[in-house]
PDB file of C-alpha atoms in Angstrom:
ATOM      1  CA  MET A  11     -18.104  -3.368 -19.832  1.00  0.00           C
ATOM      2  CA  ALA A  12     -16.855  -1.950 -23.763  1.00  0.00           C
ATOM      3  CA  THR A  13     -12.882  -3.395 -24.093  1.00  0.00           C
ATOM      4  CA  LEU A  14     -11.627   0.747 -24.378  1.00  0.00           C
ATOM      5  CA  GLU A  15     -13.555   0.914 -21.422  1.00  0.00           C
ATOM      6  CA  ARG A  16     -11.536  -2.154 -19.884  1.00  0.00           C
ATOM      7  CA  GLU A  17      -8.455  -1.040 -21.065  1.00  0.00           C
ATOM      8  CA  GLN A  18      -8.540   2.268 -19.745  1.00  0.00           C
ATOM      9  CA  ALA A  19      -9.446   0.704 -16.348  1.00  0.00           C
ATOM     10  CA  CYS A  20      -6.651  -1.493 -16.334  1.00  0.00           C
ATOM     11  CA  GLU A  21      -3.855   1.832 -17.452  1.00  0.00           C
ATOM     12  CA  GLN A  22      -5.069   3.868 -14.123  1.00  0.00           C
ATOM     13  CA  ALA A  23      -5.028  -0.105 -12.370  1.00  0.00           C
ATOM     14  CA  THR A  24      -1.847   0.191 -13.596  1.00  0.00           C
ATOM     15  CA  HIS A  25      -0.709   3.591 -12.751  1.00  0.00           C
ATOM     16  CA  LEU A  26      -1.832   3.975  -9.148  1.00  0.00           C
ATOM     17  CA  ALA A  27       0.039   0.443  -8.315  1.00  0.00           C
ATOM     18  CA  GLY A  28       2.834   2.469 -10.006  1.00  0.00           C
ATOM     19  CA  THR A  29       2.337   5.417  -7.772  1.00  0.00           C
ATOM     20  CA  VAL A  30       1.876   2.893  -4.721  1.00  0.00           C
ATOM     21  CA  ARG A  31       4.811   1.252  -4.770  1.00  0.00           C
ATOM     22  CA  GLU A  32       6.769   4.204  -5.408  1.00  0.00           C
ATOM     23  CA  TYR A  33       5.370   5.767  -2.290  1.00  0.00           C
ATOM     24  CA  MET A  34       5.692   2.287  -0.199  1.00  0.00           C
ATOM     25  CA  THR A  35       9.112   1.653  -1.661  1.00  0.00           C
ATOM     26  CA  LEU A  36      10.472   5.581  -0.144  1.00  0.00           C
ATOM     27  CA  LEU A  37       9.074   5.586   3.071  1.00  0.00           C
ATOM     28  CA  GLU A  38       9.994   1.829   4.147  1.00  0.00           C
ATOM     29  CA  GLN A  39      13.387   3.262   2.937  1.00  0.00           C
ATOM     30  CA  ALA A  40      13.687   7.338   4.673  1.00  0.00           C
ATOM     31  CA  PRO A  41      14.598   8.327   7.962  1.00  0.00           C
ATOM     32  CA  PRO A  42      12.280   9.706  10.448  1.00  0.00           C
ATOM     33  CA  LEU A  43      11.458  13.165  10.856  1.00  0.00           C
ATOM     34  CA  ARG A  44      12.517  14.703  14.178  1.00  0.00           C
ATOM     35  CA  ALA A  45      11.114  18.284  15.054  1.00  0.00           C
ATOM     36  CA  GLN A  46      10.377  20.336  18.521  1.00  0.00           C
ATOM     37  CA  GLY A  47       6.615  18.919  18.932  1.00  0.00           C
ATOM     38  CA  LEU A  48       6.163  16.542  16.099  1.00  0.00           C
ATOM     39  CA  THR A  49       4.529  13.420  17.046  1.00  0.00           C
ATOM     40  CA  GLY A  50       3.896  10.279  15.639  1.00  0.00           C
ATOM     41  CA  ASP A  51       5.736   8.526  13.219  1.00  0.00           C
ATOM     42  CA  PHE A  52       6.870  10.489  10.001  1.00  0.00           C
ATOM     43  CA  ARG A  53       9.053   9.714   7.229  1.00  0.00           C
ATOM     44  CA  VAL A  54      11.442  12.491   5.307  1.00  0.00           C
ATOM     45  CA  LEU A  55      10.300  11.602   1.279  1.00  0.00           C
ATOM     46  CA  ALA A  56      11.634  14.957  -0.059  1.00  0.00           C
ATOM     47  CA  ASP A  57      13.989  17.264   1.958  1.00  0.00           C
ATOM     48  CA  PHE A  58      14.731  20.768   0.283  1.00  0.00           C
ATOM     49  CA  ASN A  59      15.626  24.242   0.395  1.00  0.00           C
ATOM     50  CA  GLY A  60      14.045  24.387   3.244  1.00  0.00           C
ATOM     51  CA  THR A  61      10.756  22.348   2.435  1.00  0.00           C
ATOM     52  CA  VAL A  62      10.164  19.024   3.348  1.00  0.00           C
ATOM     53  CA  LEU A  63       7.778  16.072   2.176  1.00  0.00           C
ATOM     54  CA  ALA A  64       6.518  13.473   5.085  1.00  0.00           C
ATOM     55  CA  GLY A  65       5.234  10.519   4.743  1.00  0.00           C
ATOM     56  CA  HIS A  66       2.825   9.205   7.629  1.00  0.00           C
ATOM     57  CA  GLN A  67       0.853   5.665   7.778  1.00  0.00           C
ATOM     58  CA  THR A  68      -2.494   5.697   9.644  1.00  0.00           C
ATOM     59  CA  LYS A  69      -4.369   2.719   9.875  1.00  0.00           C
ATOM     60  CA  PHE A  70      -6.396   4.662   6.548  1.00  0.00           C
ATOM     61  CA  GLY A  71      -3.654   5.139   4.385  1.00  0.00           C
ATOM     62  CA  ILE A  72      -0.669   6.854   4.135  1.00  0.00           C
ATOM     63  CA  HIS A  73      -0.798  10.152   4.709  1.00  0.00           C
ATOM     64  CA  PHE A  74       1.170  12.943   2.987  1.00  0.00           C
ATOM     65  CA  VAL A  75       2.595  16.267   4.767  1.00  0.00           C
ATOM     66  CA  THR A  76       4.227  19.197   3.319  1.00  0.00           C
ATOM     67  CA  TRP A  77       5.934  21.419   5.718  1.00  0.00           C
ATOM     68  CA  ASP A  78       8.609  24.815   5.727  1.00  0.00           C
ATOM     69  CA  ARG A  79      11.163  24.471   8.129  1.00  0.00           C
ATOM     70  CA  ASP A  80      12.071  27.228  10.680  1.00  0.00           C
ATOM     71  CA  PHE A  81      15.009  28.630  10.684  1.00  0.00           C
ATOM     72  CA  ARG A  82      16.513  26.811  13.081  1.00  0.00           C
ATOM     73  CA  TRP A  83      15.799  23.940  11.162  1.00  0.00           C
ATOM     74  CA  THR A  84      14.610  22.202  14.407  1.00  0.00           C
ATOM     75  CA  GLY A  85      10.195  23.503  14.561  1.00  0.00           C
ATOM     76  CA  LEU A  86       8.326  23.351  11.137  1.00  0.00           C
ATOM     77  CA  ASN A  87       5.728  25.670   9.847  1.00  0.00           C
ATOM     78  CA  TYR A  88       2.593  25.790   7.682  1.00  0.00           C
ATOM     79  CA  GLY A  89       1.740  21.652   6.701  1.00  0.00           C
ATOM     80  CA  HIS A  90      -0.329  21.469   3.799  1.00  0.00           C
ATOM     81  CA  TYR A  91      -1.809  18.050   4.613  1.00  0.00           C
ATOM     82  CA  PHE A  92      -2.954  15.915   1.173  1.00  0.00           C
ATOM     83  CA  GLN A  93      -4.563  12.742   3.007  1.00  0.00           C
ATOM     84  CA  GLU A  94      -3.539   9.860   1.167  1.00  0.00           C
ATOM     85  CA  ASN A  95      -2.648  12.133  -2.521  1.00  0.00           C
ATOM     86  CA  TYR A  96       0.869  11.386  -3.451  1.00  0.00           C
ATOM     87  CA  VAL A  97       0.759  13.179  -6.617  1.00  0.00           C
ATOM     88  CA  ALA A  98      -0.972  16.141  -4.620  1.00  0.00           C
ATOM     89  CA  ALA A  99       1.846  16.570  -2.665  1.00  0.00           C
ATOM     90  CA  LYS A 100       4.770  16.056  -4.865  1.00  0.00           C
ATOM     91  CA  GLN A 101       3.714  18.786  -6.824  1.00  0.00           C
ATOM     92  CA  ASP A 102       3.162  21.008  -3.657  1.00  0.00           C
ATOM     93  CA  PHE A 103       6.680  20.145  -2.234  1.00  0.00           C
ATOM     94  CA  ALA A 104       8.155  21.328  -5.745  1.00  0.00           C
ATOM     95  CA  ILE A 105       6.678  24.367  -5.788  1.00  0.00           C
ATOM     96  CA  ARG A 106       6.903  25.140  -2.629  1.00  0.00           C
ATOM     97  CA  SER A 107      10.857  23.987  -2.315  1.00  0.00           C
ATOM     98  CA  GLY A 108      11.424  26.031  -5.398  1.00  0.00           C
ATOM     99  CA  LEU A 109      12.112  23.468  -7.776  1.00  0.00           C
ATOM    100  CA  VAL A 110       9.724  23.854 -10.218  1.00  0.00           C
ATOM    101  CA  PRO A 111       8.052  27.582 -10.102  1.00  0.00           C
ATOM    102  CA  GLN A 112       4.529  27.946  -9.668  1.00  0.00           C
ATOM    103  CA  HIS A 113       3.931  29.578 -12.517  1.00  0.00           C
ATOM    104  CA  GLN A 114       4.933  26.825 -14.625  1.00  0.00           C
ATOM    105  CA  VAL A 115       2.299  24.643 -12.921  1.00  0.00           C
ATOM    106  CA  PHE A 116      -1.215  24.234 -14.162  1.00  0.00           C
ATOM    107  CA  ASN A 117      -3.870  23.148 -11.644  1.00  0.00           C
ATOM    108  CA  GLN A 118      -6.677  20.778 -12.440  1.00  0.00           C
ATOM    109  CA  GLU A 119      -9.448  23.248 -13.312  1.00  0.00           C
ATOM    110  CA  GLN A 120      -7.149  24.648 -15.556  1.00  0.00           C
ATOM    111  CA  LEU A 121      -6.179  21.792 -17.123  1.00  0.00           C
ATOM    112  CA  THR A 122      -9.819  20.441 -17.980  1.00  0.00           C
ATOM    113  CA  GLU A 123     -10.789  23.776 -19.495  1.00  0.00           C
ATOM    114  CA  ILE A 124      -7.580  23.269 -22.039  1.00  0.00           C
ATOM    115  CA  PHE A 125      -8.298  19.902 -22.121  1.00  0.00           C
ATOM    116  CA  HIS A 126     -11.700  21.332 -23.640  1.00  0.00           C
ATOM    117  CA  CYS A 127     -10.893  23.786 -25.577  1.00  0.00           C
ATOM    118  CA  CYS A 128      -8.160  20.966 -27.234  1.00  0.00           C
ATOM    119  CA  ALA A 129     -12.067  18.972 -27.426  1.00  0.00           C
ATOM    120  CA  ASP A 130     -14.146  21.966 -28.964  1.00  0.00           C
ATOM    121  CA  THR A 131     -11.365  22.753 -31.263  1.00  0.00           C
ATOM    122  CA  LEU A 132     -10.422  19.290 -32.905  1.00  0.00           C
ATOM    123  CA  ASN A 133     -13.907  19.219 -33.389  1.00  0.00           C
ATOM    124  CA  THR A 134     -14.290  22.890 -35.218  1.00  0.00           C
ATOM    125  CA  ASN A 135     -13.418  23.182 -39.063  1.00  0.00           C
ATOM    126  CA  LEU A 136     -10.401  24.908 -38.439  1.00  0.00           C
ATOM    127  CA  ASN A 137      -8.992  23.270 -41.334  1.00  0.00           C
ATOM    128  CA  LEU A 138      -5.551  22.182 -38.599  1.00  0.00           C
ATOM    129  CA  SER A 139      -3.020  20.705 -40.410  1.00  0.00           C
ATOM    130  CA  PRO A 140      -2.201  17.006 -39.468  1.00  0.00           C
ATOM    131  CA  LYS A 141       1.143  17.827 -36.911  1.00  0.00           C
ATOM    132  CA  GLN A 142      -1.044  20.568 -35.476  1.00  0.00           C
ATOM    133  CA  GLU A 143      -3.828  17.568 -34.735  1.00  0.00           C
ATOM    134  CA  ALA A 144      -1.128  15.477 -33.183  1.00  0.00           C
ATOM    135  CA  TYR A 145       0.136  17.978 -31.507  1.00  0.00           C
ATOM    136  CA  ILE A 146      -3.576  18.898 -29.955  1.00  0.00           C
ATOM    137  CA  ARG A 147      -4.085  14.953 -29.099  1.00  0.00           C
ATOM    138  CA  ASP A 148      -0.328  15.063 -27.491  1.00  0.00           C
ATOM    139  CA  ILE A 149      -2.003  17.647 -25.034  1.00  0.00           C
ATOM    140  CA  GLN A 150      -5.027  15.940 -24.346  1.00  0.00           C
ATOM    141  CA  GLU A 151      -3.135  12.458 -23.579  1.00  0.00           C
ATOM    142  CA  GLN A 152      -0.488  13.978 -21.543  1.00  0.00           C
ATOM    143  CA  ILE A 153      -3.812  15.828 -19.368  1.00  0.00           C
ATOM    144  CA  GLU A 154      -5.485  12.050 -18.981  1.00  0.00           C
ATOM    145  CA  SER A 155      -2.546  10.735 -17.437  1.00  0.00           C
ATOM    146  CA  GLY A 156      -2.913  13.041 -14.965  1.00  0.00           C
ATOM    147  CA  ILE A 157      -6.354  13.433 -14.514  1.00  0.00           C
ATOM    148  CA  PRO A 158      -8.085   9.992 -15.216  1.00  0.00           C
ATOM    149  CA  ASP A 159     -11.396  10.721 -15.085  1.00  0.00           C
ATOM    150  CA  ILE A 160     -11.466  14.293 -17.392  1.00  0.00           C
ATOM    151  CA  THR A 161     -13.907  12.993 -19.822  1.00  0.00           C
ATOM    152  CA  GLU A 162     -16.741  11.715 -16.750  1.00  0.00           C
ATOM    153  CA  GLN A 163     -15.862  15.333 -15.285  1.00  0.00           C
ATOM    154  CA  LEU A 164     -16.177  17.219 -18.691  1.00  0.00           C
ATOM    155  CA  ARG A 165     -19.359  14.886 -18.970  1.00  0.00           C
ATOM    156  CA  GLU A 166     -20.499  16.132 -15.568  1.00  0.00           C
ATOM    157  CA  GLN A 167     -20.380  19.877 -16.718  1.00  0.00           C
ATOM    158  CA  GLU A 168     -21.737  19.360 -19.718  1.00  0.00           C
ATOM    159  CA  HIS A 169     -25.652  18.427 -17.577  1.00  0.00           C
ATOM    160  CA  GLN A 170     -24.455  21.379 -14.703  1.00  0.00           C
ATOM    161  CA  PRO A 171     -26.365  24.103 -16.002  1.00  0.00           C
ATOM    162  CA  THR A 172     -24.388  27.350 -16.239  1.00  0.00           C
ATOM    163  CA  GLU A 173     -25.057  30.473 -14.926  1.00  0.00           C
ATOM    164  CA  PRO A 174     -24.767  33.417 -17.564  1.00  0.00           C
ATOM    165  CA  TYR A 175     -22.351  36.478 -16.805  1.00  0.00           C
ATOM    166  CA  ILE A 176     -23.712  39.771 -15.728  1.00  0.00           C
ATOM    167  CA  PRO A 177     -21.389  42.397 -15.996  1.00  0.00           C
ATOM    168  CA  GLN A 178     -20.717  44.131 -12.913  1.00  0.00           C
ATOM    169  CA  GLN A 179     -21.399  47.751 -12.977  1.00  0.00           C
ATOM    170  CA  THR A 180     -18.767  50.364 -11.312  1.00  0.00           C
ATOM    171  CA  MET A 181     -19.105  53.786 -10.182  1.00  0.00           C
TER     172      MET A 181
END
């Protein structure tokens, strides 16, 4: 295995281990979630503005869910289930609770396209200043930290045929 690939694999493993340590520590210290009709040992990882992020240990690992509390704060509504995806559950909680406005968050498809546009910009002869190049590379690194396999995703997209854009006629 090449040295760069080995380093990237180590970085991914280190990042994953840190994430698991974070949610396992929270889960061990978290109080039980109490709500009408809720069964199972759900633990409150975060609770803000009527939105709850909870974790639940299963035989397949830790599953995460966000809910809105009902108006009496006795029940839960509109669950978003994330299975083992803690990072996505935290992001959903931040948006649903109002901690982060939705328009300030890019989804994975948008980030992939931004990454691709950055690569295209760096690969063209646009006479960018060193500062501009550094900003663009920093953006790519930030996206890579959130989507570690982004370069593989882009390679897969390149091998898939794209459908041409055909404008629809309207009356």
